[in-house]
Amino acid sequence: MRKAIVIGSGAGGAMTAKMLSGHFEVTILEQGSAFRPLALPIEQLAKLRWTGLYFDERLISLLLPAMRIDRQPELVMVYGRGIGGTTTLATGNAVRADKGLKAIGIDLDEEFDELSRELPITTDHQRFWSATTRRTFSTMQEMGLDPQPMPKLLRPKECRLCGHCSIGCPTRAKWDTRELLDGIRVLTGCKVTHIDTDDCKARRVHVKKGLKHLTMEADVVVVAAGGYGTPDILRASGISCSPTLFVDPVLCVAAPLPGARQGRQLLMPFVSQRDHYIISPYMDWLSFFFNRKWHQPADGMASLMIKLADTEQGDVSKGHMQKTLTADDHARLQQGVEECSEVLMRMGAQADDIFLGTLNAGHPGGMLPLTAAEAATLHSTELPDNLYVADATILPRALGLPPMLTIMALAKRIAKIICG
Ligand SMILES: Cc1cc2nc3c(=O)[nH]c(=O)nc-3n(C[C@H](O)[C@H](O)[C@H](O)COP(=O)(O)OP(=O)(O)OC[C@H]3O[C@@H](n4cnc5c(N)ncnc54)[C@H](O)[C@@H]3O)c2cc1C
Ligand code: SF4
């Protein structure tokens, strides 16, 4: 049987590997290890906030090794490292976000249909909503913000409404790509550094495993190390990427609200689509621990997230991001802050008590964007024939929306092209 190497086990990698298995002998090379949720109960960890121990977001990896942070002056980048990639930290939102792909002639109807049959996607979670969630929903309806229940990768009956979705689901009620990996060979602790290419072919994949340096060969190589990992591998292999990084920045607007218990409900249960951004209820655990303004009791707090489709300009190199938001990005975020503040005030918050979270982002991508000329092949002309990229790196523009489902649809199509 022919051999395939897939680099990364997140949304793109796991789905490609699943689709290729049976046609190829598949090996996934994954830099991280098995996923473990947050090490200690939130309540215990929250008590330590007053000690000043949580002074740098990067410390979160000590408690949650799969969560990695890259900090720069304007923005904190969050990404997953380990089996399941960033999907283990996702809040389970499963939306179709393919406007940018459609605009360049890529139609993934077939793959989205398959995903809706194969995965536990549901909006049937409203009967489990808390009083605060319901109140926020009706307030946003009154304001004409048209909130809609969020499609979730979720088994609602197994959900404890604990609000931990982004720090590891304790019951696995929330689906992530680890569920695609049964029967697939996954080698953990394997950091791919570069790929030798010649005569338009990928030849050897170079891997660092601890102190060892290994090389591996395959008939097909798929790079799916995420919008943060893939550009480094490609550049080290002599393939150029463009400084068109997008990240979908997130800013939370919060206020003290007695009994709101934002941290004890399903995260992002519904969504309001605005121009260039979305608004959704969200407990921002990163700000809760690492931002002094958030050092308040979790149970007496309400919080809304703004997630922005940012301007596609920025770079990531050797694991570090260079990204500055544009004036348009800032103006759109400010508009979102005003809308969220209005929602909170209608719910009883005082204007002077409203505070903002740390600007952060978790949707890196776009540095080898697909073009209309590549719509049929989904294969960049920059790449050797047997080398594919199947992750957020190939998305042509920022989504301002959860990207997982769209990445998986792309990965499915790419696997079909490879098998075909
Ligand atoms: C807190 C948070 C919540 C989110 N919630 C949602 C949500 O609800 N819905 C949604 O659609 N999206 C959500 N996202 C975003 C979503 O998880 C990512 O966009 C998606 O997982 C990206 O898929 P990917 O395949 O591009 O990369 P990833 O899922 O990040 O996978 C990349 C994999 O490659 C591995 N890797 C990296 N470098 C190397 C290397 N050199 N060698 C070997 N392996 C390597 C990594 O360890 C990782 O496993 C969220 C993100 C965050 C941070
Ligand atoms: S709220 Fe539900 S889906 Fe989220 S972590 Fe808790 S049990 Fe899992």
Coordinates of C-alpha atoms and ligand atoms in Angstrom, one line a residue:
M1 CA 0.0 0.0 0.0
R2 CA 1.2 3.5 -0.7
K3 CA 2.3 5.6 2.2
A4 CA 1.1 9.0 3.4
I5 CA 2.5 11.3 6.1
V6 CA 0.1 13.8 7.7
I7 CA 1.7 16.5 9.8
G8 CA -0.6 17.6 12.7
S9 CA -3.7 16.1 14.1
G10 CA -6.0 19.1 14.4
A11 CA -9.0 20.0 12.3
G12 CA -7.3 19.7 9.0
G13 CA -4.8 16.9 9.8
A14 CA -7.1 14.5 11.5
M15 CA -9.8 14.8 8.9
T16 CA -7.3 14.3 6.0
A17 CA -5.8 11.3 7.8
K18 CA -9.2 9.7 8.4
M19 CA -10.1 10.2 4.7
L20 CA -6.8 8.8 3.4
S21 CA -6.8 5.7 5.7
G22 CA -7.9 2.7 3.7
H23 CA -6.3 4.1 0.6
F24 CA -2.9 4.8 2.1
E25 CA -0.9 3.5 5.0
V26 CA -1.2 6.7 7.1
T27 CA 1.2 8.1 9.7
I28 CA 0.4 11.3 11.6
L29 CA 3.4 13.2 12.9
E30 CA 2.3 15.3 15.9
Q31 CA 4.5 17.6 17.8
G32 CA 2.5 17.5 21.0
S33 CA 1.3 14.7 23.2
A34 CA -2.0 13.3 24.5
F35 CA -4.5 16.0 25.6
R36 CA -5.2 16.5 29.3
P37 CA -7.8 19.1 30.5
L38 CA -7.0 21.7 33.1
A39 CA -5.0 20.1 35.9
L40 CA -6.9 21.5 38.9
P41 CA -10.4 22.7 39.6
I42 CA -11.1 26.3 38.5
E43 CA -12.3 27.3 42.0
Q44 CA -9.0 26.3 43.6
L45 CA -7.0 28.0 40.9
A46 CA -9.1 31.2 41.1
K47 CA -8.3 31.6 44.8
L48 CA -4.6 32.1 43.8
R49 CA -5.4 35.1 41.6
W50 CA -4.9 37.4 44.5
T51 CA -1.3 36.2 45.0
G52 CA 0.0 37.8 41.7
L53 CA 1.0 34.3 40.5
Y54 CA -0.8 34.7 37.2
F55 CA 1.4 37.5 35.7
D56 CA 1.9 36.1 32.2
E57 CA -0.5 34.2 30.0
R58 CA 2.2 31.8 28.9
L59 CA 2.1 30.2 32.3
I60 CA -1.2 28.6 31.4
S61 CA 0.8 25.8 29.7
L62 CA 1.9 24.7 33.2
L63 CA -1.7 23.9 34.0
L64 CA -3.0 23.0 30.6
P65 CA 0.0 21.8 28.5
A66 CA -2.0 21.7 25.2
M67 CA -2.7 25.4 25.4
R68 CA 0.1 27.5 24.0
I69 CA 0.4 31.2 24.0
D70 CA 2.4 33.7 21.9
R71 CA 2.4 37.1 23.5
Q72 CA 3.0 40.3 21.6
P73 CA 2.3 43.9 22.6
E74 CA -1.2 44.2 21.0
L75 CA -2.5 40.7 21.0
V76 CA -2.2 37.3 22.8
M77 CA -2.2 34.3 20.4
V78 CA -3.7 31.1 21.6
Y79 CA -3.2 27.8 19.9
G80 CA -3.3 24.0 20.6
R81 CA -0.4 21.7 20.7
G82 CA -1.2 18.0 21.1
I83 CA -3.4 15.3 19.8
G84 CA -6.5 16.9 18.4
G85 CA -4.7 20.2 17.9
T86 CA -6.6 23.4 18.7
T87 CA -9.9 21.5 18.4
T88 CA -9.5 20.2 22.0
L89 CA -9.6 23.9 23.1
A90 CA -12.5 24.8 20.8
T91 CA -15.9 25.7 22.2
G92 CA -17.4 23.2 19.7
N93 CA -19.0 25.7 17.3
A94 CA -19.6 24.2 13.9
V95 CA -20.6 26.8 11.4
R96 CA -20.2 26.9 7.6
A97 CA -17.9 29.8 6.8
D98 CA -17.0 29.4 3.2
K99 CA -18.0 32.8 1.7
G100 CA -14.3 33.5 0.8
L101 CA -13.9 30.1 -0.8
K102 CA -17.1 30.4 -2.8
A103 CA -15.9 33.8 -4.0
I104 CA -12.9 32.1 -5.7
G105 CA -15.1 29.2 -7.1
I106 CA -14.7 26.5 -4.5
D107 CA -18.0 24.7 -3.8
L108 CA -17.8 22.4 -0.8
D109 CA -21.6 21.6 -0.6
E110 CA -20.9 17.8 -0.8
E111 CA -18.3 17.9 2.0
F112 CA -20.5 20.0 4.3
D113 CA -23.4 17.6 3.7
E114 CA -21.1 14.7 4.6
L115 CA -19.9 16.4 7.8
S116 CA -23.5 17.2 8.9
R117 CA -24.2 13.4 8.6
E118 CA -21.0 12.2 10.2
L119 CA -20.5 14.5 13.2
P120 CA -22.8 15.2 16.2
I121 CA -23.7 18.8 15.1
T122 CA -26.8 20.1 17.0
T123 CA -28.7 23.3 17.9
D124 CA -30.8 21.2 20.2
H125 CA -29.2 22.7 23.4
Q126 CA -31.6 25.6 24.1
R127 CA -33.6 23.6 26.7
F128 CA -30.3 23.4 28.7
W129 CA -29.6 27.2 28.6
S130 CA -29.2 28.9 32.0
A131 CA -31.4 31.9 33.1
T132 CA -28.5 34.3 32.2
T133 CA -28.2 32.8 28.7
R134 CA -31.9 33.2 28.1
R135 CA -31.9 36.7 29.4
T136 CA -29.0 37.7 27.2
F137 CA -30.7 36.1 24.2
S138 CA -34.0 38.0 24.7
T139 CA -32.1 41.3 25.4
M140 CA -30.2 40.9 22.1
Q141 CA -33.5 40.1 20.3
E142 CA -35.1 43.2 21.7
M143 CA -32.2 45.2 20.4
G144 CA -32.6 43.8 16.9
L145 CA -29.3 41.9 17.0
D146 CA -31.0 38.8 15.7
P147 CA -29.2 36.2 17.9
Q148 CA -29.4 32.6 16.5
P149 CA -28.6 29.3 18.4
M150 CA -25.1 28.2 17.6
P151 CA -24.7 24.8 15.9
K152 CA -22.5 22.8 18.2
L153 CA -20.3 19.7 18.0
L154 CA -22.0 18.5 21.2
R155 CA -23.9 15.6 22.8
P156 CA -26.2 17.9 24.9
K157 CA -27.3 15.1 27.3
E158 CA -23.7 14.5 28.4
C159 CA -23.0 18.3 28.9
R160 CA -22.7 19.4 32.5
L161 CA -22.9 23.1 31.6
C162 CA -19.7 23.6 33.4
G163 CA -18.4 26.3 31.0
H164 CA -15.0 24.7 30.6
C165 CA -15.3 24.1 26.9
S166 CA -12.1 26.1 26.0
I167 CA -10.0 24.5 28.7
G168 CA -10.9 20.9 28.1
C169 CA -14.3 19.2 28.3
P170 CA -14.3 16.9 31.4
T171 CA -17.1 14.6 30.0
R172 CA -16.2 14.6 26.3
A173 CA -19.7 15.8 25.6
K174 CA -18.0 18.2 23.2
W175 CA -16.6 16.5 20.0
D176 CA -13.1 17.1 18.9
T177 CA -10.8 15.6 16.2
R178 CA -9.4 13.0 18.6
E179 CA -12.6 11.1 17.7
L180 CA -11.4 10.7 14.1
L181 CA -8.1 9.0 15.0
D182 CA -9.2 5.4 15.9
G183 CA -7.0 2.9 14.1
I184 CA -4.6 5.6 12.7
R185 CA -0.9 5.6 13.6
V186 CA -0.1 8.8 15.5
L187 CA 3.5 9.4 16.5
T188 CA 3.6 12.0 19.2
G189 CA 6.5 14.3 20.3
C190 CA 7.5 14.5 16.6
K191 CA 8.3 18.1 15.5
V192 CA 8.6 18.3 11.7
T193 CA 11.3 20.8 10.9
H194 CA 11.4 20.7 7.1
I195 CA 10.8 18.6 4.0
D196 CA 13.4 17.9 1.3
T197 CA 12.0 18.5 -2.2
D198 CA 13.5 17.8 -5.6
D199 CA 12.2 17.2 -9.1
C200 CA 8.8 18.7 -8.0
K201 CA 8.5 16.0 -5.3
A202 CA 8.5 16.0 -1.6
R203 CA 11.2 13.4 -0.7
R204 CA 12.1 13.2 3.0
V205 CA 10.3 14.6 6.0
H206 CA 12.8 15.8 8.7
V207 CA 11.6 15.2 12.3
K208 CA 13.0 16.2 15.7
K209 CA 11.9 13.7 18.4
G210 CA 13.6 14.7 21.7
L211 CA 17.3 14.7 20.9
K212 CA 16.9 12.5 17.9
H213 CA 16.7 13.6 14.3
L214 CA 14.7 11.3 12.1
T215 CA 13.9 11.2 8.4
M216 CA 10.8 9.6 6.9
E217 CA 9.6 9.1 3.4
A218 CA 6.1 8.7 1.9
D219 CA 4.3 8.9 -1.5
V220 CA 2.2 11.8 -0.3
V221 CA 2.9 14.4 2.4
V222 CA 0.1 16.6 3.8
V223 CA 1.1 19.5 6.0
A224 CA -1.6 20.4 8.5
A225 CA 0.4 21.9 11.4
G226 CA -2.1 24.8 11.6
G227 CA -2.0 28.5 10.6
Y228 CA 0.8 28.9 13.2
G229 CA 3.0 25.8 12.4
T230 CA 2.6 25.3 8.7
P231 CA 4.3 28.5 7.4
D232 CA 7.5 27.7 9.3
I233 CA 7.6 24.2 7.9
L234 CA 7.0 25.4 4.3
R235 CA 9.5 28.2 4.5
A236 CA 12.2 25.9 6.0
S237 CA 11.5 23.7 3.0
G238 CA 12.1 26.5 0.5
I239 CA 8.4 27.2 -0.2
S240 CA 7.4 30.8 0.2
C241 CA 4.4 32.1 2.2
S242 CA 2.8 35.5 2.1
P243 CA 2.5 38.0 5.0
T244 CA -1.3 37.7 4.9
L245 CA -1.8 36.3 8.4
F246 CA -5.3 36.7 9.9
V247 CA -6.2 35.7 13.4
D248 CA -9.9 36.6 14.1
P249 CA -9.2 38.7 17.2
V250 CA -11.4 38.3 20.2
L251 CA -12.3 41.0 22.7
C252 CA -14.6 40.3 25.6
V253 CA -16.8 43.0 27.2
A254 CA -17.8 42.1 30.8
A255 CA -19.5 43.5 33.8
P256 CA -20.3 42.5 37.4
L257 CA -23.9 41.1 37.4
P258 CA -25.0 39.3 40.6
G259 CA -25.8 35.7 40.0
A260 CA -25.0 35.8 36.3
R261 CA -22.6 32.8 36.6
Q262 CA -21.2 33.3 33.1
G263 CA -18.5 30.6 33.9
R264 CA -21.1 27.9 34.5
Q265 CA -22.9 27.6 31.2
L266 CA -22.2 26.4 27.7
L267 CA -19.8 28.8 26.0
M268 CA -21.1 30.6 22.9
P269 CA -24.6 29.1 23.0
F270 CA -25.9 31.6 20.4
V271 CA -24.5 34.1 18.0
S272 CA -25.3 37.5 16.5
Q273 CA -23.8 38.1 13.1
R274 CA -22.8 41.8 12.6
D275 CA -20.9 43.4 9.8
H276 CA -17.3 42.0 10.0
Y277 CA -17.7 40.5 13.5
I278 CA -19.9 38.3 15.7
I279 CA -21.2 38.7 19.3
S280 CA -21.7 35.7 21.6
P281 CA -21.8 35.0 25.3
Y282 CA -18.4 33.7 26.4
M283 CA -16.4 33.3 29.6
D284 CA -12.9 34.4 28.8
W285 CA -10.8 32.2 31.2
L286 CA -7.5 33.7 30.0
S287 CA -8.6 37.2 31.1
F288 CA -10.2 35.8 34.2
F289 CA -6.8 34.6 35.4
F290 CA -4.3 36.9 33.8
N291 CA -6.1 40.3 33.5
R292 CA -6.3 42.2 36.8
K293 CA -9.6 43.9 35.7
W294 CA -11.1 40.4 35.8
H295 CA -10.1 39.6 39.3
Q296 CA -13.7 39.4 40.5
P297 CA -15.9 36.5 41.6
A298 CA -16.7 34.3 38.5
D299 CA -20.3 33.7 39.6
G300 CA -21.1 37.4 39.6
M301 CA -20.0 38.3 36.1
A302 CA -21.6 38.4 32.7
S303 CA -19.4 38.6 29.5
L304 CA -19.9 38.8 25.8
M305 CA -17.3 38.1 23.1
I306 CA -16.6 40.1 19.9
K307 CA -14.9 38.0 17.3
L308 CA -13.6 40.1 14.4
A309 CA -12.7 39.2 10.8
D310 CA -9.4 41.2 10.8
T311 CA -7.5 42.6 7.9
E312 CA -5.3 39.9 6.3
Q313 CA -1.9 41.4 7.1
G314 CA 0.7 39.9 9.4
D315 CA 3.3 37.1 9.6
V316 CA 4.4 34.2 11.8
S317 CA 8.0 33.2 11.8
K318 CA 9.8 30.7 14.0
G319 CA 6.7 30.4 16.2
H320 CA 6.2 34.2 16.7
M321 CA 3.6 36.4 15.3
Q322 CA 4.0 39.9 13.9
K323 CA 0.5 41.4 13.8
T324 CA -0.9 44.9 14.2
L325 CA -4.6 45.6 13.8
T326 CA -5.5 48.3 11.3
A327 CA -7.6 51.4 11.9
D328 CA -10.6 49.6 10.4
D329 CA -10.1 46.7 12.7
H330 CA -10.1 49.0 15.7
A331 CA -13.1 50.9 14.6
R332 CA -15.1 47.6 14.1
L333 CA -14.0 46.4 17.6
Q334 CA -15.1 49.7 19.1
Q335 CA -18.5 49.4 17.5
G336 CA -18.8 45.9 19.0
V337 CA -17.8 47.2 22.4
E338 CA -20.6 49.7 22.3
E339 CA -23.2 47.1 21.3
C340 CA -22.1 44.7 24.0
S341 CA -22.1 47.4 26.6
E342 CA -25.6 48.3 25.7
V343 CA -26.7 44.6 26.1
L344 CA -25.0 44.4 29.5
M345 CA -26.6 47.7 30.7
R346 CA -30.0 46.6 29.6
M347 CA -29.4 43.5 31.7
G348 CA -28.7 45.7 34.8
A349 CA -24.9 46.4 34.6
Q350 CA -23.7 49.9 35.4
A351 CA -21.8 51.8 32.6
D352 CA -18.9 52.6 34.9
D353 CA -18.4 49.0 35.9
I354 CA -18.0 47.6 32.4
F355 CA -14.5 46.3 31.7
L356 CA -12.7 44.7 28.7
G357 CA -10.8 41.5 28.4
T358 CA -7.3 40.9 27.0
L359 CA -7.3 41.1 23.2
N360 CA -6.5 37.5 22.1
A361 CA -6.9 35.4 19.0
G362 CA -7.2 31.7 18.2
H363 CA -7.9 31.4 14.5
P364 CA -4.5 31.9 12.7
G365 CA -4.4 31.2 9.0
G366 CA -4.2 32.6 5.5
M367 CA -0.5 32.5 4.7
L368 CA -0.7 30.3 1.6
P369 CA -4.2 31.4 0.5
L370 CA -5.9 29.5 -2.3
T371 CA -6.6 31.4 -5.5
A372 CA -9.3 31.1 -8.2
A373 CA -6.7 29.4 -10.4
E374 CA -6.3 26.6 -7.7
A375 CA -10.1 26.1 -7.1
A376 CA -10.2 22.7 -8.8
T377 CA -6.9 21.3 -7.4
L378 CA -6.8 22.9 -3.9
H379 CA -3.1 22.7 -4.5
S380 CA -0.9 25.8 -4.5
T381 CA 1.4 26.1 -7.5
E382 CA 4.1 26.8 -4.9
L383 CA 4.0 23.2 -3.7
P384 CA 5.7 20.1 -5.1
D385 CA 3.2 17.7 -6.8
N386 CA 2.9 15.2 -3.9
L387 CA 2.8 17.8 -1.1
Y388 CA -0.5 19.3 0.1
V389 CA -1.5 21.8 2.7
A390 CA -4.8 21.0 4.4
D391 CA -5.3 23.5 7.3
A392 CA -6.2 27.1 8.0
T393 CA -3.1 28.3 6.1
I394 CA -5.0 27.9 2.8
L395 CA -8.1 29.9 3.7
P396 CA -8.2 32.9 1.3
R397 CA -9.5 35.4 3.9
A398 CA -10.4 36.0 7.5
L399 CA -13.7 34.5 8.6
G400 CA -14.5 36.2 11.8
L401 CA -16.3 33.0 12.5
P402 CA -15.4 29.6 13.9
P403 CA -13.3 27.9 11.1
M404 CA -13.1 24.2 12.1
L405 CA -16.0 22.9 10.0
T406 CA -14.8 24.7 6.9
I407 CA -11.2 23.5 7.4
M408 CA -12.6 19.9 7.8
A409 CA -14.6 20.3 4.6
L410 CA -11.5 21.5 2.7
A411 CA -9.5 18.6 4.2
K412 CA -12.1 16.1 3.0
R413 CA -12.0 17.5 -0.5
I414 CA -8.2 17.5 -0.6
A415 CA -8.1 13.9 0.6
K416 CA -10.5 13.0 -2.2
I417 CA -8.3 14.7 -4.8
I418 CA -5.3 12.8 -3.4
C419 CA -7.1 9.5 -3.6
G420 CA -8.6 10.3 -7.0
Ligands
LIG1 C1 -9.9 28.9 22.7 C2 -10.3 28.5 21.3 C3 -11.6 28.2 21.0 C4 -12.0 27.9 19.7 N1 -13.2 27.5 19.4 C5 -13.6 27.1 18.2 C6 -14.9 26.7 17.9 O1 -15.8 26.6 18.8 N2 -15.2 26.3 16.6 C7 -14.3 26.4 15.6 O2 -14.6 26.2 14.5 N3 -13.0 26.8 15.9 C8 -12.7 27.2 17.1 N4 -11.4 27.5 17.4 C9 -10.4 27.5 16.3 C10 -10.1 26.1 15.8 O3 -9.8 25.3 16.9 C11 -8.9 26.2 14.8 O4 -9.2 27.2 13.9 C12 -8.7 24.8 14.1 O5 -8.5 23.8 15.1 C13 -7.5 25.0 13.2 O6 -7.3 23.8 12.6 P1 -5.9 23.5 11.9 O7 -5.9 22.1 11.3 O8 -5.5 24.6 11.0 O9 -4.8 23.5 13.1 P2 -4.8 22.9 14.5 O10 -6.1 22.4 14.9 O11 -4.1 24.0 15.4 O12 -3.8 21.7 14.4 C14 -2.4 21.8 14.1 C15 -1.7 20.6 14.7 O13 -0.3 20.6 14.2 C16 0.6 20.3 15.3 N5 1.9 20.9 14.9 C17 2.2 22.2 14.8 N6 3.5 22.3 14.4 C18 3.9 21.1 14.2 C19 5.2 20.5 13.7 N7 6.2 21.3 13.4 N8 5.3 19.2 13.6 C20 4.3 18.4 13.9 N9 3.1 18.8 14.4 C21 2.9 20.1 14.5 C22 -0.1 20.9 16.5 O14 0.4 20.4 17.7 C23 -1.5 20.7 16.2 O15 -1.9 19.4 16.7 C24 -11.0 27.9 18.7 C25 -9.7 28.2 19.0 C26 -9.3 28.5 20.3 C27 -7.9 28.9 20.6
SF4_2 S1 -20.1 23.0 29.2 FE1 -20.5 21.0 28.4 S2 -19.4 20.8 26.5 FE2 -18.5 22.5 27.6 S3 -16.8 21.6 28.8 FE3 -18.6 21.6 30.2 S4 -19.5 19.5 29.8 FE4 -18.1 19.9 28.1

